[in-house]
Short mmCIF file of C-alpha atoms in Angstrom, two decimals:
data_model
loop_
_atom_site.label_atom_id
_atom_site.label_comp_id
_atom_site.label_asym_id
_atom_site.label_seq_id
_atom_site.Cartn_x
_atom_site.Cartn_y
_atom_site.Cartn_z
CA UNK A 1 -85.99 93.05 -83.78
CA UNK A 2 -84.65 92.52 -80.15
CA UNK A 3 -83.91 94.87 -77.76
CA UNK A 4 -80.36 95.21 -76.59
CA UNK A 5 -78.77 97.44 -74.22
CA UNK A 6 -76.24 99.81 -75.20
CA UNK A 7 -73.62 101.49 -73.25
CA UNK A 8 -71.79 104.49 -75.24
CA UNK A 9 -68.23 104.57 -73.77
CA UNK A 10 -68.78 108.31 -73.31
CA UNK A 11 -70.62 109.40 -71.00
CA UNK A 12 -73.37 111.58 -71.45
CA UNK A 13 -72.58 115.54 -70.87
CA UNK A 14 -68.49 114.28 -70.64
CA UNK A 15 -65.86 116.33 -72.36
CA UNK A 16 -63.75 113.75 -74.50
CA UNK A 17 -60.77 114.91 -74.14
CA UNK A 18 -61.41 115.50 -70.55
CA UNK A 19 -62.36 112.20 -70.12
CA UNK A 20 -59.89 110.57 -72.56
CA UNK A 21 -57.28 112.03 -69.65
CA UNK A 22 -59.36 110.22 -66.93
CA UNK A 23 -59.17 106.48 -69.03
CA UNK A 24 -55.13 107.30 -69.17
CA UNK A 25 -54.95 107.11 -66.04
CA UNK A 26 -57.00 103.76 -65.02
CA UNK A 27 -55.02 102.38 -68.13
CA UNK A 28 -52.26 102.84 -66.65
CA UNK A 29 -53.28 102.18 -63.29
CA UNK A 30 -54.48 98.74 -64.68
CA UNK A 31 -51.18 97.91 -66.59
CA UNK A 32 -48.70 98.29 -63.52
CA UNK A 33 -51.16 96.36 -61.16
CA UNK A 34 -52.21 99.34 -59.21
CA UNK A 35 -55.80 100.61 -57.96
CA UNK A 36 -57.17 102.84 -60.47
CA UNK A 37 -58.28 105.79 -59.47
CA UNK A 38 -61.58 105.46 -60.73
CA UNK A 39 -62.92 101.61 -62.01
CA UNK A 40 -63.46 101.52 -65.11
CA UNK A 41 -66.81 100.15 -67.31
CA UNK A 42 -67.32 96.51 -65.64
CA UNK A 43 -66.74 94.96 -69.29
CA UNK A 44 -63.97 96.77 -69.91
CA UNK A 45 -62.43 96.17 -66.61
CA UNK A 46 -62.62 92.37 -67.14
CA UNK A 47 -61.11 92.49 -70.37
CA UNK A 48 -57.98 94.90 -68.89
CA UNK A 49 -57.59 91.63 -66.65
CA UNK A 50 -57.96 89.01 -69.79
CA UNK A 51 -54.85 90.92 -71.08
CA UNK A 52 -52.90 90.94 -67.69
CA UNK A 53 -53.57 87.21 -67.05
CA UNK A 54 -52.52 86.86 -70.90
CA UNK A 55 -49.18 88.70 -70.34
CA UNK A 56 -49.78 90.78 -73.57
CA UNK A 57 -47.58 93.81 -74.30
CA UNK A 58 -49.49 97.11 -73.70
CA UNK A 59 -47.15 98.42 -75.85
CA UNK A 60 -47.54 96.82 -78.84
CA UNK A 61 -49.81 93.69 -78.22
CA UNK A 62 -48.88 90.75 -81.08
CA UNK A 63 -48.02 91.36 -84.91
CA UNK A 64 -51.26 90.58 -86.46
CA UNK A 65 -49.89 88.42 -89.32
CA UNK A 66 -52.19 88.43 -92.09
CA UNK A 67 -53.81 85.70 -94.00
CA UNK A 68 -52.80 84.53 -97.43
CA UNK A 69 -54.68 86.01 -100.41
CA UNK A 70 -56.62 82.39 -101.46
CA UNK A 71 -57.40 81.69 -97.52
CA UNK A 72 -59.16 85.36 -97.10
CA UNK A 73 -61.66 84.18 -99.98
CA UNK A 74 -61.98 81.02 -98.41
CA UNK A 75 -62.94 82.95 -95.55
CA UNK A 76 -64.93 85.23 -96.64
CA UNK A 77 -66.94 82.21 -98.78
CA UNK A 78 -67.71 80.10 -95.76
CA UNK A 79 -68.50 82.93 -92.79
CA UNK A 80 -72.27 83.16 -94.36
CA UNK A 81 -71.53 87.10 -93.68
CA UNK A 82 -71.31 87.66 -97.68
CA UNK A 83 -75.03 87.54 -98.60
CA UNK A 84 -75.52 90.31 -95.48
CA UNK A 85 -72.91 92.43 -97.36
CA UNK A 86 -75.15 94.68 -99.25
CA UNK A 87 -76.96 95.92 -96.15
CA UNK A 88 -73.45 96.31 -94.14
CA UNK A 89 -72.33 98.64 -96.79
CA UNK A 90 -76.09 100.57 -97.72
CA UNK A 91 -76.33 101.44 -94.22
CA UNK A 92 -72.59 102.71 -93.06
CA UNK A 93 -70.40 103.16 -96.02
CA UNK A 94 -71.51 106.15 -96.78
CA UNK A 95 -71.59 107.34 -92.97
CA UNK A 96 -67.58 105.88 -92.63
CA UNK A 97 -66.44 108.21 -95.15
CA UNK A 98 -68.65 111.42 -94.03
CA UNK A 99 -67.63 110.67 -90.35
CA UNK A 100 -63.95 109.78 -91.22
CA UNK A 101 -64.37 106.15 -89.93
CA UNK A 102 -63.88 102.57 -91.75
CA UNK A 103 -66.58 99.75 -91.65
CA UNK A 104 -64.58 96.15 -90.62
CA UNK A 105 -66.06 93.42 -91.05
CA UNK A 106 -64.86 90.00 -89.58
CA UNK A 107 -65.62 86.41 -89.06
CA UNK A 108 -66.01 84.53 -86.13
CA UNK A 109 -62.83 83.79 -85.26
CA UNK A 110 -61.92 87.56 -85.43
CA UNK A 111 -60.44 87.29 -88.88
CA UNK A 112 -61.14 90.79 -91.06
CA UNK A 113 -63.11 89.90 -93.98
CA UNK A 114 -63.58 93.41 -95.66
CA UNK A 115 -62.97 97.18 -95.23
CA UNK A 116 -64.13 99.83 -96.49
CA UNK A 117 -64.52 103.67 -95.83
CA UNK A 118 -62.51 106.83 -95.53
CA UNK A 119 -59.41 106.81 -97.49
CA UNK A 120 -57.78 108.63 -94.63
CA UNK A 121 -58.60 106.59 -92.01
CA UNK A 122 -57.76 103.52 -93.90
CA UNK A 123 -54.35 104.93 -94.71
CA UNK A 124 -53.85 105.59 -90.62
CA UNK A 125 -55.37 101.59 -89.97
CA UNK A 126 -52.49 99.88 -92.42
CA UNK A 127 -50.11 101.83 -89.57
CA UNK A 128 -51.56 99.85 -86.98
CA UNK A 129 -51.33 96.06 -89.57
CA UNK A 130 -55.18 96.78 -89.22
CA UNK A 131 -56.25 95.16 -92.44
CA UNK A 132 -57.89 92.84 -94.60
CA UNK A 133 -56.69 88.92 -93.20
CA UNK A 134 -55.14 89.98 -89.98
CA UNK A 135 -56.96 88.73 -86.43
CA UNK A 136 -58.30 91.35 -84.53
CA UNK A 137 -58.93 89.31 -81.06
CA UNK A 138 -58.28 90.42 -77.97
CA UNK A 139 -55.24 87.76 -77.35
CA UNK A 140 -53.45 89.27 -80.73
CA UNK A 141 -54.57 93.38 -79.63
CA UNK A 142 -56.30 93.42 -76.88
CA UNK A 143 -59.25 94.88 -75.84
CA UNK A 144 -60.97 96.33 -78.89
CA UNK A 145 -64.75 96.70 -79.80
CA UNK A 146 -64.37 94.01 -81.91
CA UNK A 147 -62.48 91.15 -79.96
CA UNK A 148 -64.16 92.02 -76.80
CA UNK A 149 -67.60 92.22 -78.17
CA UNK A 150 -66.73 88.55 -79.80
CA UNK A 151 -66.19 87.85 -75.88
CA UNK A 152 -68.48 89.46 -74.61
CA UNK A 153 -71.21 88.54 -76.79
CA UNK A 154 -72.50 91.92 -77.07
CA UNK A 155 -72.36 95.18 -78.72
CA UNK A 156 -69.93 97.37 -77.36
CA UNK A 157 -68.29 100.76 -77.60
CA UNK A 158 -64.82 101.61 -76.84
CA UNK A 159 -62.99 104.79 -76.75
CA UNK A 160 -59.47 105.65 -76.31
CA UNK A 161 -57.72 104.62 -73.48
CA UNK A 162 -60.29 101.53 -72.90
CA UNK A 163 -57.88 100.29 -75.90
CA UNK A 164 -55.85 97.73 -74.00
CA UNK A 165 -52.89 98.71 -76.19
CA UNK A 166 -51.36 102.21 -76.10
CA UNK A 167 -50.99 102.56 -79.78
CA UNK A 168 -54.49 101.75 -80.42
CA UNK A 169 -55.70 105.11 -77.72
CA UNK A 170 -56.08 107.16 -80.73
CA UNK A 171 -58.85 105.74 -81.85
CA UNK A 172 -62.95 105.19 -80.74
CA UNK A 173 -64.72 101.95 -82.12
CA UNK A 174 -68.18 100.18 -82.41
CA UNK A 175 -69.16 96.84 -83.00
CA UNK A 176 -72.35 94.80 -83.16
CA UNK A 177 -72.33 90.58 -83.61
CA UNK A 178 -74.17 89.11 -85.88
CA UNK A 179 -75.97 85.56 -85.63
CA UNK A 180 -77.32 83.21 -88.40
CA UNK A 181 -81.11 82.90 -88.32
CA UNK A 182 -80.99 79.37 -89.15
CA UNK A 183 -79.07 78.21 -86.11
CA UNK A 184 -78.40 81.04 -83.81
CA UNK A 185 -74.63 80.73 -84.25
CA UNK A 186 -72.12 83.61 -83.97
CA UNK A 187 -71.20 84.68 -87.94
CA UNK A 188 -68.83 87.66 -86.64
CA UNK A 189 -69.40 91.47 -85.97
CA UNK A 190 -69.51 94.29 -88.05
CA UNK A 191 -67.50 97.53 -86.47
CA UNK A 192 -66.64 101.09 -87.18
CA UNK A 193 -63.90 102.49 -86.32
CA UNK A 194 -62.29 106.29 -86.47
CA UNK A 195 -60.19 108.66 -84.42
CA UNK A 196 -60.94 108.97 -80.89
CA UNK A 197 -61.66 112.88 -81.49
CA UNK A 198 -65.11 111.44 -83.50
CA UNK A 199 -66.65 109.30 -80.40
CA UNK A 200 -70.31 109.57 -80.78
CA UNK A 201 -72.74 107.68 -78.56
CA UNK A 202 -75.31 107.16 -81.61
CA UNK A 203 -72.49 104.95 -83.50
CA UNK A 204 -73.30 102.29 -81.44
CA UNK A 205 -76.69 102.28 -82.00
CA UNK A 206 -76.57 103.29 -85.79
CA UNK A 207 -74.03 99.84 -85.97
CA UNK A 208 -76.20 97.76 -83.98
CA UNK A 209 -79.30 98.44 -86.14
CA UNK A 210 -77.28 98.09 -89.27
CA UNK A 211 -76.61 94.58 -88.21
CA UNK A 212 -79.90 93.50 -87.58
CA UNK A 213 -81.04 94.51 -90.76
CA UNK A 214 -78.31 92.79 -92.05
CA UNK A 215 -79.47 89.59 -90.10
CA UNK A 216 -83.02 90.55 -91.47
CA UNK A 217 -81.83 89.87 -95.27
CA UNK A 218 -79.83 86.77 -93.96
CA UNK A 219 -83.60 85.40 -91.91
CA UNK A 220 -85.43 86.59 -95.47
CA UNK A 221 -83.02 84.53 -97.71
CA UNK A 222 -83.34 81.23 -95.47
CA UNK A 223 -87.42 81.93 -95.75
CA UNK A 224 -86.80 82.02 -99.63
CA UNK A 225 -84.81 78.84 -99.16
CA UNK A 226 -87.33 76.85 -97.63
CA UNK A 227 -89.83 78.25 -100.04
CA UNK A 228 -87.74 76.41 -102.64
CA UNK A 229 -87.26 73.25 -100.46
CA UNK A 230 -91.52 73.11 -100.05
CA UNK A 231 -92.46 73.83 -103.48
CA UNK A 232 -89.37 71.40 -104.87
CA UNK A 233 -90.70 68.63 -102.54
CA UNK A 234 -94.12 68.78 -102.20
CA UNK A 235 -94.62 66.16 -105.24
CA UNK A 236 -92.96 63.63 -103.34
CA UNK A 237 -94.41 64.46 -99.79
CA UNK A 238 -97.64 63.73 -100.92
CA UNK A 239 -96.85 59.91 -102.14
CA UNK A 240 -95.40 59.04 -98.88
CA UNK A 241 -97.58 56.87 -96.63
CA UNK A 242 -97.95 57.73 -92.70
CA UNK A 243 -96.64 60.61 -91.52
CA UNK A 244 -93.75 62.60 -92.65
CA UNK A 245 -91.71 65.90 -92.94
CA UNK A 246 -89.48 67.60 -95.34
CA UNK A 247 -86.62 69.74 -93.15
CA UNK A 248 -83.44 71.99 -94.56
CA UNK A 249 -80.18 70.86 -93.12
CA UNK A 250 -80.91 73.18 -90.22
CA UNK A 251 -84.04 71.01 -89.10
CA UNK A 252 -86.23 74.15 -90.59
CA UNK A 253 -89.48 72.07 -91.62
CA UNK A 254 -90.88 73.04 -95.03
CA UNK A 255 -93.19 70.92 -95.45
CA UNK A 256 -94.95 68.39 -93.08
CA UNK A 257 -97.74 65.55 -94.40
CA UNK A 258 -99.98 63.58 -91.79
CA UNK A 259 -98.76 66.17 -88.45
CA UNK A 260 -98.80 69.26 -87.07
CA UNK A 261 -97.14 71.48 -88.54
CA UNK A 262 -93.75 72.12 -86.52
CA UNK A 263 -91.25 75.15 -87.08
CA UNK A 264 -88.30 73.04 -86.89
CA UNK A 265 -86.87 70.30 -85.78
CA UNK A 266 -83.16 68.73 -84.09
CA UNK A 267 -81.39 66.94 -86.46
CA UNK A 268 -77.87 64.91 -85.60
CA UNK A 269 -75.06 66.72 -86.52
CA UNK A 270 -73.94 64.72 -89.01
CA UNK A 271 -77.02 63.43 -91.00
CA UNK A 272 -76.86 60.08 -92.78
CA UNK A 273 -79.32 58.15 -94.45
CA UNK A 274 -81.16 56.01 -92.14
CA UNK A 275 -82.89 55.52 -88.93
CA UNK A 276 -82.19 57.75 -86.08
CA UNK A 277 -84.05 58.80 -83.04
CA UNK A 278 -85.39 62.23 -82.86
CA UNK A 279 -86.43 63.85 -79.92
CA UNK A 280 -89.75 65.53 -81.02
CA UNK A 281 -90.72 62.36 -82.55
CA UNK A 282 -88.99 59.28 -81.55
CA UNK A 283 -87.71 56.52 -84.17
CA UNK A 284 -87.83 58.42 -87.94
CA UNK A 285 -85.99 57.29 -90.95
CA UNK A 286 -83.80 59.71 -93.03
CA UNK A 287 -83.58 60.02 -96.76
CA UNK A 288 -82.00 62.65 -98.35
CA UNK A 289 -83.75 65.28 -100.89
CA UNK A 290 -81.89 68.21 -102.71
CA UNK A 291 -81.59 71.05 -99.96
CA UNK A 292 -82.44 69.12 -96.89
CA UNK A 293 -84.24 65.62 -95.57
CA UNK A 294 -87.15 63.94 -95.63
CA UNK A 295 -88.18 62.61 -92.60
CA UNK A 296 -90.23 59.39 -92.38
CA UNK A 297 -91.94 59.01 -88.49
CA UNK A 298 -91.72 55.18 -87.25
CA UNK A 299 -94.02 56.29 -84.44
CA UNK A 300 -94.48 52.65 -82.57
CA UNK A 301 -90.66 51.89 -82.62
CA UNK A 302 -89.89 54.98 -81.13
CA UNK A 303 -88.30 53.30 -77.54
CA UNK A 304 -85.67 50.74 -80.10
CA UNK A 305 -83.43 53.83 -80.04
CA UNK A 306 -84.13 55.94 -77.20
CA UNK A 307 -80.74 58.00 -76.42
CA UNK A 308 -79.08 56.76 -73.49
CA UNK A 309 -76.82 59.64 -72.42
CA UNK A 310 -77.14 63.24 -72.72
CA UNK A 311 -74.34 66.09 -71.99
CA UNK A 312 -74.62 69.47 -70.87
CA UNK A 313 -72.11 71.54 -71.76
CA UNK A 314 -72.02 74.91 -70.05
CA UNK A 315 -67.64 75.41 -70.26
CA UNK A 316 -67.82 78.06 -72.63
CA UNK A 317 -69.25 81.60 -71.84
CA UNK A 318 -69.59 81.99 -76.09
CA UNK A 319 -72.32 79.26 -76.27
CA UNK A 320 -74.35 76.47 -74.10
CA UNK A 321 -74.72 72.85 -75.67
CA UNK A 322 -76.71 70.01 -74.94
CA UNK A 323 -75.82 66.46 -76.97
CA UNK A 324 -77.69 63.94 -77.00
CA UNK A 325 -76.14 60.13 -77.82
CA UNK A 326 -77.72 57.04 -78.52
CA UNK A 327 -77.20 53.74 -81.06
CA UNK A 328 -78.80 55.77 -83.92
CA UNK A 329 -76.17 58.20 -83.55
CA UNK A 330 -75.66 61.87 -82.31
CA UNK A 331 -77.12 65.30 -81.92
CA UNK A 332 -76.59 68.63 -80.78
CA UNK A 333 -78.89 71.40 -79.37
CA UNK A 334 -77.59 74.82 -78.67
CA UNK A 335 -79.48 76.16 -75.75
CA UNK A 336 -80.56 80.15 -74.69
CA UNK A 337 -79.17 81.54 -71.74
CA UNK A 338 -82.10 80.97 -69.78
CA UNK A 339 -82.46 77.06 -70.84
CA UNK A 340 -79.02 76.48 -70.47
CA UNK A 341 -79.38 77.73 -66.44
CA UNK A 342 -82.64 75.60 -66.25
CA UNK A 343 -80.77 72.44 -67.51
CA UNK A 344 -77.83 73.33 -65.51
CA UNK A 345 -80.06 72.71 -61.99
CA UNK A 346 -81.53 69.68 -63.49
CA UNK A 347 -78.28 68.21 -64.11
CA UNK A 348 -77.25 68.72 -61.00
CA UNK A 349 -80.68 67.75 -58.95
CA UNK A 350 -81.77 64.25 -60.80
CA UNK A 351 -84.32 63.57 -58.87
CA UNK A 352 -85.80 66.49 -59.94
CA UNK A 353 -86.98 70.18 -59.44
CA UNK A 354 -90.86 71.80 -58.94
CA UNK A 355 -91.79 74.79 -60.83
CA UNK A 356 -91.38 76.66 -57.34
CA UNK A 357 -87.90 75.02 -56.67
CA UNK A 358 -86.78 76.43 -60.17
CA UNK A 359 -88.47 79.65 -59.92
CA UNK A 360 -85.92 79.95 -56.38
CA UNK A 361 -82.92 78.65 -58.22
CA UNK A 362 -83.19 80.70 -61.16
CA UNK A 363 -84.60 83.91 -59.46
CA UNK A 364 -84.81 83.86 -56.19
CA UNK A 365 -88.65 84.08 -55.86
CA UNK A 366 -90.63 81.02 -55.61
CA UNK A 367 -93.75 82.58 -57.03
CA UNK A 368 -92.08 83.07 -60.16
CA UNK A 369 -94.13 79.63 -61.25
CA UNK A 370 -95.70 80.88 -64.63
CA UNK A 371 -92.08 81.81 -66.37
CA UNK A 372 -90.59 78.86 -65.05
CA UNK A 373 -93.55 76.50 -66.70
CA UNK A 374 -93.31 78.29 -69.46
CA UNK A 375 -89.94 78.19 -70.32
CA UNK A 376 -90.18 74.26 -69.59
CA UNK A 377 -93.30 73.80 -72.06
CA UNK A 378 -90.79 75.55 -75.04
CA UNK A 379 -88.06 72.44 -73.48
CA UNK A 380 -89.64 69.71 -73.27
CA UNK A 381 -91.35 70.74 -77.14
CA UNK A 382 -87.29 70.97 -78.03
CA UNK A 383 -86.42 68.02 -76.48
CA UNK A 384 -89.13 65.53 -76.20
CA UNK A 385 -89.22 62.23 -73.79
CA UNK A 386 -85.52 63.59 -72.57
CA UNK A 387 -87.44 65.75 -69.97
CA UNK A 388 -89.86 64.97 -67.53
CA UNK A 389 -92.71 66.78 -65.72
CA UNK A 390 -94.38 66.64 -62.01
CA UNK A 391 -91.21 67.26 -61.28
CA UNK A 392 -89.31 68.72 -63.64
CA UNK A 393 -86.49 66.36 -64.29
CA UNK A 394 -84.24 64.29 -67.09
CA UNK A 395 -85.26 60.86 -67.74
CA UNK A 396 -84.95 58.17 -65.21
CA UNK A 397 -82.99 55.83 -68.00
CA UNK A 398 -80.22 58.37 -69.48
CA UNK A 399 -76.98 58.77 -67.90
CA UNK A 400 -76.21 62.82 -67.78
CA UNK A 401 -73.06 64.29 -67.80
CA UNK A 402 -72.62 68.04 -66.78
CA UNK A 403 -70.09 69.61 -67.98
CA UNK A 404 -68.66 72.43 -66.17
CA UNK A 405 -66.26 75.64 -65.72
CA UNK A 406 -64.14 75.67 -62.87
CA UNK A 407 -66.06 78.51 -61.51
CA UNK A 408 -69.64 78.17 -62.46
CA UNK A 409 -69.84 82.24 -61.64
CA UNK A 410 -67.91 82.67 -64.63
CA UNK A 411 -70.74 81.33 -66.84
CA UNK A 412 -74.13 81.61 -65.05
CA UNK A 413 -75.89 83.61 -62.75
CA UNK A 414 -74.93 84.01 -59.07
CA UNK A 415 -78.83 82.12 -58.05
CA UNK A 416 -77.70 78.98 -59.97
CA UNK A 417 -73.72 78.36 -59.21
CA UNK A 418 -74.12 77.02 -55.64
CA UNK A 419 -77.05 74.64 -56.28
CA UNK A 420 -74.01 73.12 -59.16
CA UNK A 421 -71.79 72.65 -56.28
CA UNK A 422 -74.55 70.24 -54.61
CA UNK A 423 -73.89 67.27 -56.84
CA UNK A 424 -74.33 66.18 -60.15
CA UNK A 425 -72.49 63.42 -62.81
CA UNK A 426 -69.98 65.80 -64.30
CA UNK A 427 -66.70 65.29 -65.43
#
């Protein structure tokens, strides 16, 4: 289970009400453009300016109009959050109604799936259209646990007056996101929320740990999966001549004959029947099996469909993307912070970086030489011939594309932004 760092919105030894008085006042500081008298938490602070550069009412925010009956199954259905339901509701129904709070639950897009919990409070969350169907993201209410945590990317507390809208100061909140294990992809967040008079710091962490369990069942049910996808296709593995694989639609391997065995593999993101080139392994031909592919290695053909342009895709603060294209198609790769930063200096330095260069880019410190190597072996495992060594570097032969925010700040680290400016093929 990772670690995480949380940040209760109280702080520790603070009165509430006390302090409540003190948020009032940098709300409202905030609101009318005016220096608050004290600055508030730095991710709050940045989502009070979201709102102000968004021109939403402080007031009253948008009408959250609710989705129709037949599209909030539909939802629910395809957000991969229902499976993880059973844990969300073990582990904090039962605390919602004793602590007079609700448990939300909602996609990735913000949408509430379910809620459950005190009657009470539930009764008081219909007066603010707080319900099942309705869009809880910060452009529709502002700053929230929810929304912002969906923005932020991160658990997060908020209490009271952090509420960008006044109406929603009465209450305290805590959310946690939760990720698919198969692809690392944002399924939603899970939240609870109550009166502001029942702020507790350990609702954070109570939430957070909730949801990991939660992503625990999800990670044990894709392990059962490919349990059924090895002992389904085993038979057939073992007739096939050379070497081969059997992978879910993830690019999980289950099975593997004449190799290595591999944890998993990048698959195009629309699989066909076929040859394609993959970067682990070159040339491979594709043939479906029920559940996933099997995956037939050409091996001496691999150069017929090298890729010949790769893009790095660092726009979006809620997820880094490299995609690889080439005459056997197209692929996607979604990349850690940390790779994503490393990629970002490569793009931008083609003829290439040493481990000390990177170690100075990324951190500062040129002796930082063993993490950068490190993190490049786990890379260029990922992502094949596309990478380069002695010096680090993509490919002679592709063409790479970088593209970029506006203000690379926004999206990586302070050490990396300027080298960007240097150069780089970017659109």
């Amino acid at each position: 289970m990772r670690q995480e760092h949380l940040e209760a919105a109280l702080p520790a030894g603070e009165d509430p009400r006390r302090y409540a008085r003190v948020l009032a006042r940098m709300h409202e500081a905030a609101v009318s453009g005016e220096a608050p008298p004290e600055a508030p938490r730095p991710v709050i602070g940045a989502s009070w300016q979201r709102m102000r550069r968004l021109g939403l009412d402080p007031d009253r925010g948008q009408e959250p109009a609710p989705l129709a009956v037949a599209e909030l199954e539909a939802r629910r259905r395809a957000s991969g959050l229902a499976d993880a339901l059973p844990i969300l509701r073990d582990g904090l129904i039962s605390v919602a109604e004793e602590a007079a709070h609700i448990m939300v639950v909602v996609d990735h897009d913000g949408r509430v799936l379910w809620r459950d919990g005190s009657t009470a409070v539930r009764r008081r969350a219909d007066g603010l259209g707080f319900t099942e169907g309705v869009s809880w993201n910060e452009d529709r209410v502002g700053t929230n646990a929810i929304g912002t945590a969906l923005v932020a990317r991160r658990p997060l507390q908020v209490y009271s007056a952090e509420h960008y809208v006044r109406t929603h100061h009465a209450w305290t909140c805590a959310a946690a996101p939760m990720h698919d294990p198969r692809d690392g992809r944002l399924l939603g967040v899970v939240d609870l929320s109550g009166p502001a008079a029942t702020v507790h710091a350990t609702t954070l962490a109570l939430v957070v740990t909730v949801a990991r369990l939660a992503e625990a069942q999800l990670r044990n049910a894709h392990l059962a999966e490919l349990e059924r996808l090895r002992a389904a296709t085993v038979p057939t593995l073992s007739k096939v001549p050379g070497r081969a694989l059997v992978a879910d639609r993830h690019g999980w391997v289950a099975a593997v004959s004449g190799l290595t065995p591999v944890d998993r593999i990048s698959l195009p993101n629309s699989c066909r029947p076929g040859e394609v080139w993959l970067p682990a392994f070159g040339t491979c031909r594709l043939e479906p099996v029920p559940g996933g592919w099997l995956v037939r290695l050409a091996g001496e053909d691999a150069e017929r469909t090298r890729p010949t342009r790769v893009t790095l895709d660092v726009r979006s603060p809620r997820g880094c993307v490299l995609t690889v294209t080439g005459s056997s198609g197209t692929w996607s790769h979604p990349l850690s912070p940390r790779h994503a930063e490393m990629l970002y200096v490569l793009a931008a330095h083609r003829e290439g970086r040493s481990a000390a260069q990177l170690a100075l880019d990324l951190f500062g410190d040129p002796a930082r030489t063993v993490t950068v190597r490190a993190e490049m072996s786990r890379l260029r495992r990922q992502l094949g011939s596309i990478l380069e060594r002695r010096p680090y570097r993509f490919a002679d032969d592709l063409d790479v594309v970088l593209e970029r925010p506006a203000e690379p700040e926004r999206i990586l680290p302070h050490s990396v932004a300027p080298a960007i400016r240097a150069g780089g093929h970017q659109r």
